[in-house]
Amino acid sequence: MLSPLGSIVALLCGTAFLLTASGLHGLLLPLRGQAEGFPTAALGALGTAWAIGFVAGCFLGPRLVRRAGHVRAFGAFAALGAIVALLSGMWIDSIGWVLLRVFTGFVMAGAFMVIESWLNEKSTNENRGTVFGIYMMVTYAALTTGQMMVAFGDVSNTMLFMTTGILFCLALIPTAVSKAVTPQPLAEVSLDLKGLYANSPVAFIGCVLIGMANGAWGTLGAVYGGEIGISTLQIATMMSLAVLAGAAFQLPAGRISDRIDRRFVIAAAAFGSGVIGLLILLTAPRNGAFVIAMTAVYGAFAYTLYSIIVAHANDHAASQDFVKVSSGLLFLYGFGTMLGPLLGGVLMEWMRPESLFLTTALAHFALGAYTLLRITRRAPVPVEDREAFKTLPSERAATPQAAVLDPRSDGEVEAEPVE
């Protein structure tokens, strides 16, 4: 066990630098944009642009990696990420940032696909669960570290943008000097939306709605914090704790869903998220500690939904279709993240900062209501026919290759030949 894990230490170090850079850049942009007086709708468009680039990268990334090879492709992705981060600090313009954010999303998708396929290559059926778990830990720790770094810098100058560029450059060094064997070619992504809906209507609709809510919060949460007057440290803590609370709550919620109809857990978490969002909307809290506590509870409900949705969908799918189903759901989630930040930005600009939670509450209540409707239309999968729930890494750092790495898959995926 130690030898295989030791062989991925360098790769995980590169992953940590990459995700730290992503977390820092993702929180820095809305805070600096707000300080520059950018319209809230334009700040919301940053999240939409990132999602467009990320989804495009999941489709086009495999072809680029095949032509250049994993090491050179990853180096190119990381270098482009550094260039975009530095340009963002030099070119302070809302439209320019939206354009650059598309490239950031593309870069992150390509880099993640290389990392996840490389980890899969180094995994066996015996240690896949351990590798996947370590990858999750690195994901959450690095994203949180990147977000918290904002609190210890000045968003009004270029230093944090330069730091982001340095972190992107550091990410390419471990893989560049590694002697590891190049992984097998990445598989092309194929979608069967009709089949996905037939497999699980709740998962199909749910991933779009969850993407809308999480995309709005992930992009505009920092803007909300700035507009209500809490400090940069409190904003960074708020954003980090929301995600970490969701990660911590995944396992107990998932274990409950192993024992009852998962759709009841999905509905409960969706309504819980909606209720917390409405409470924040109606009470408009301004005390930093109270806001952090409320948003942490919100995150505990909201960020556990995607993992349970994936488990529910795979309860209805054949075991050999796990990768295809999970990949399709990820793209539906990505589509939702394109819509949520736009809607949230418009509502916040027209109304007040708490209108961000009107966006998330609408999505979560719609999911809860639709899930309850589907419970009356379709019988649950018997408990004995379900696979045990598995936690998932942050959707913001997951590509179809993550589904191949997941212990529920066999680690095998066929790649299309290069044309």
XYZ file of C-alpha atoms in Angstrom, residues 199-202 256-266 311-317 371-387:
39
model
C -32.497 6.681 -15.559
C -33.359 9.254 -12.870
C -35.513 12.347 -13.423
C -34.669 13.571 -9.908
C -28.926 7.823 6.329
C -29.729 7.629 2.615
C -28.349 4.070 2.567
C -31.130 3.051 4.972
C -34.151 4.915 3.578
C -35.300 6.175 0.197
C -32.501 8.553 -0.825
C -35.077 10.938 -2.247
C -36.353 11.721 1.243
C -32.827 12.785 2.209
C -32.506 14.840 -0.987
C -25.673 7.916 -5.454
C -29.409 7.953 -6.226
C -28.789 8.003 -9.980
C -26.359 5.107 -9.773
C -28.834 3.056 -7.739
C -30.904 2.949 -10.928
C -27.993 2.400 -13.335
C -38.325 15.231 -5.513
C -41.477 14.762 -3.411
C -43.502 14.582 -6.619
C -41.251 11.867 -8.014
C -41.523 9.866 -4.783
C -45.223 9.427 -5.571
C -44.460 8.298 -9.137
C -41.668 5.745 -8.721
C -40.859 3.128 -6.121
C -37.453 3.333 -4.390
C -34.645 0.923 -5.147
C -34.611 -1.828 -2.490
C -31.946 -1.266 0.144
C -30.272 -4.584 -0.617
C -29.806 -3.580 -4.285
C -28.049 -0.285 -3.553
C -24.334 0.335 -3.376
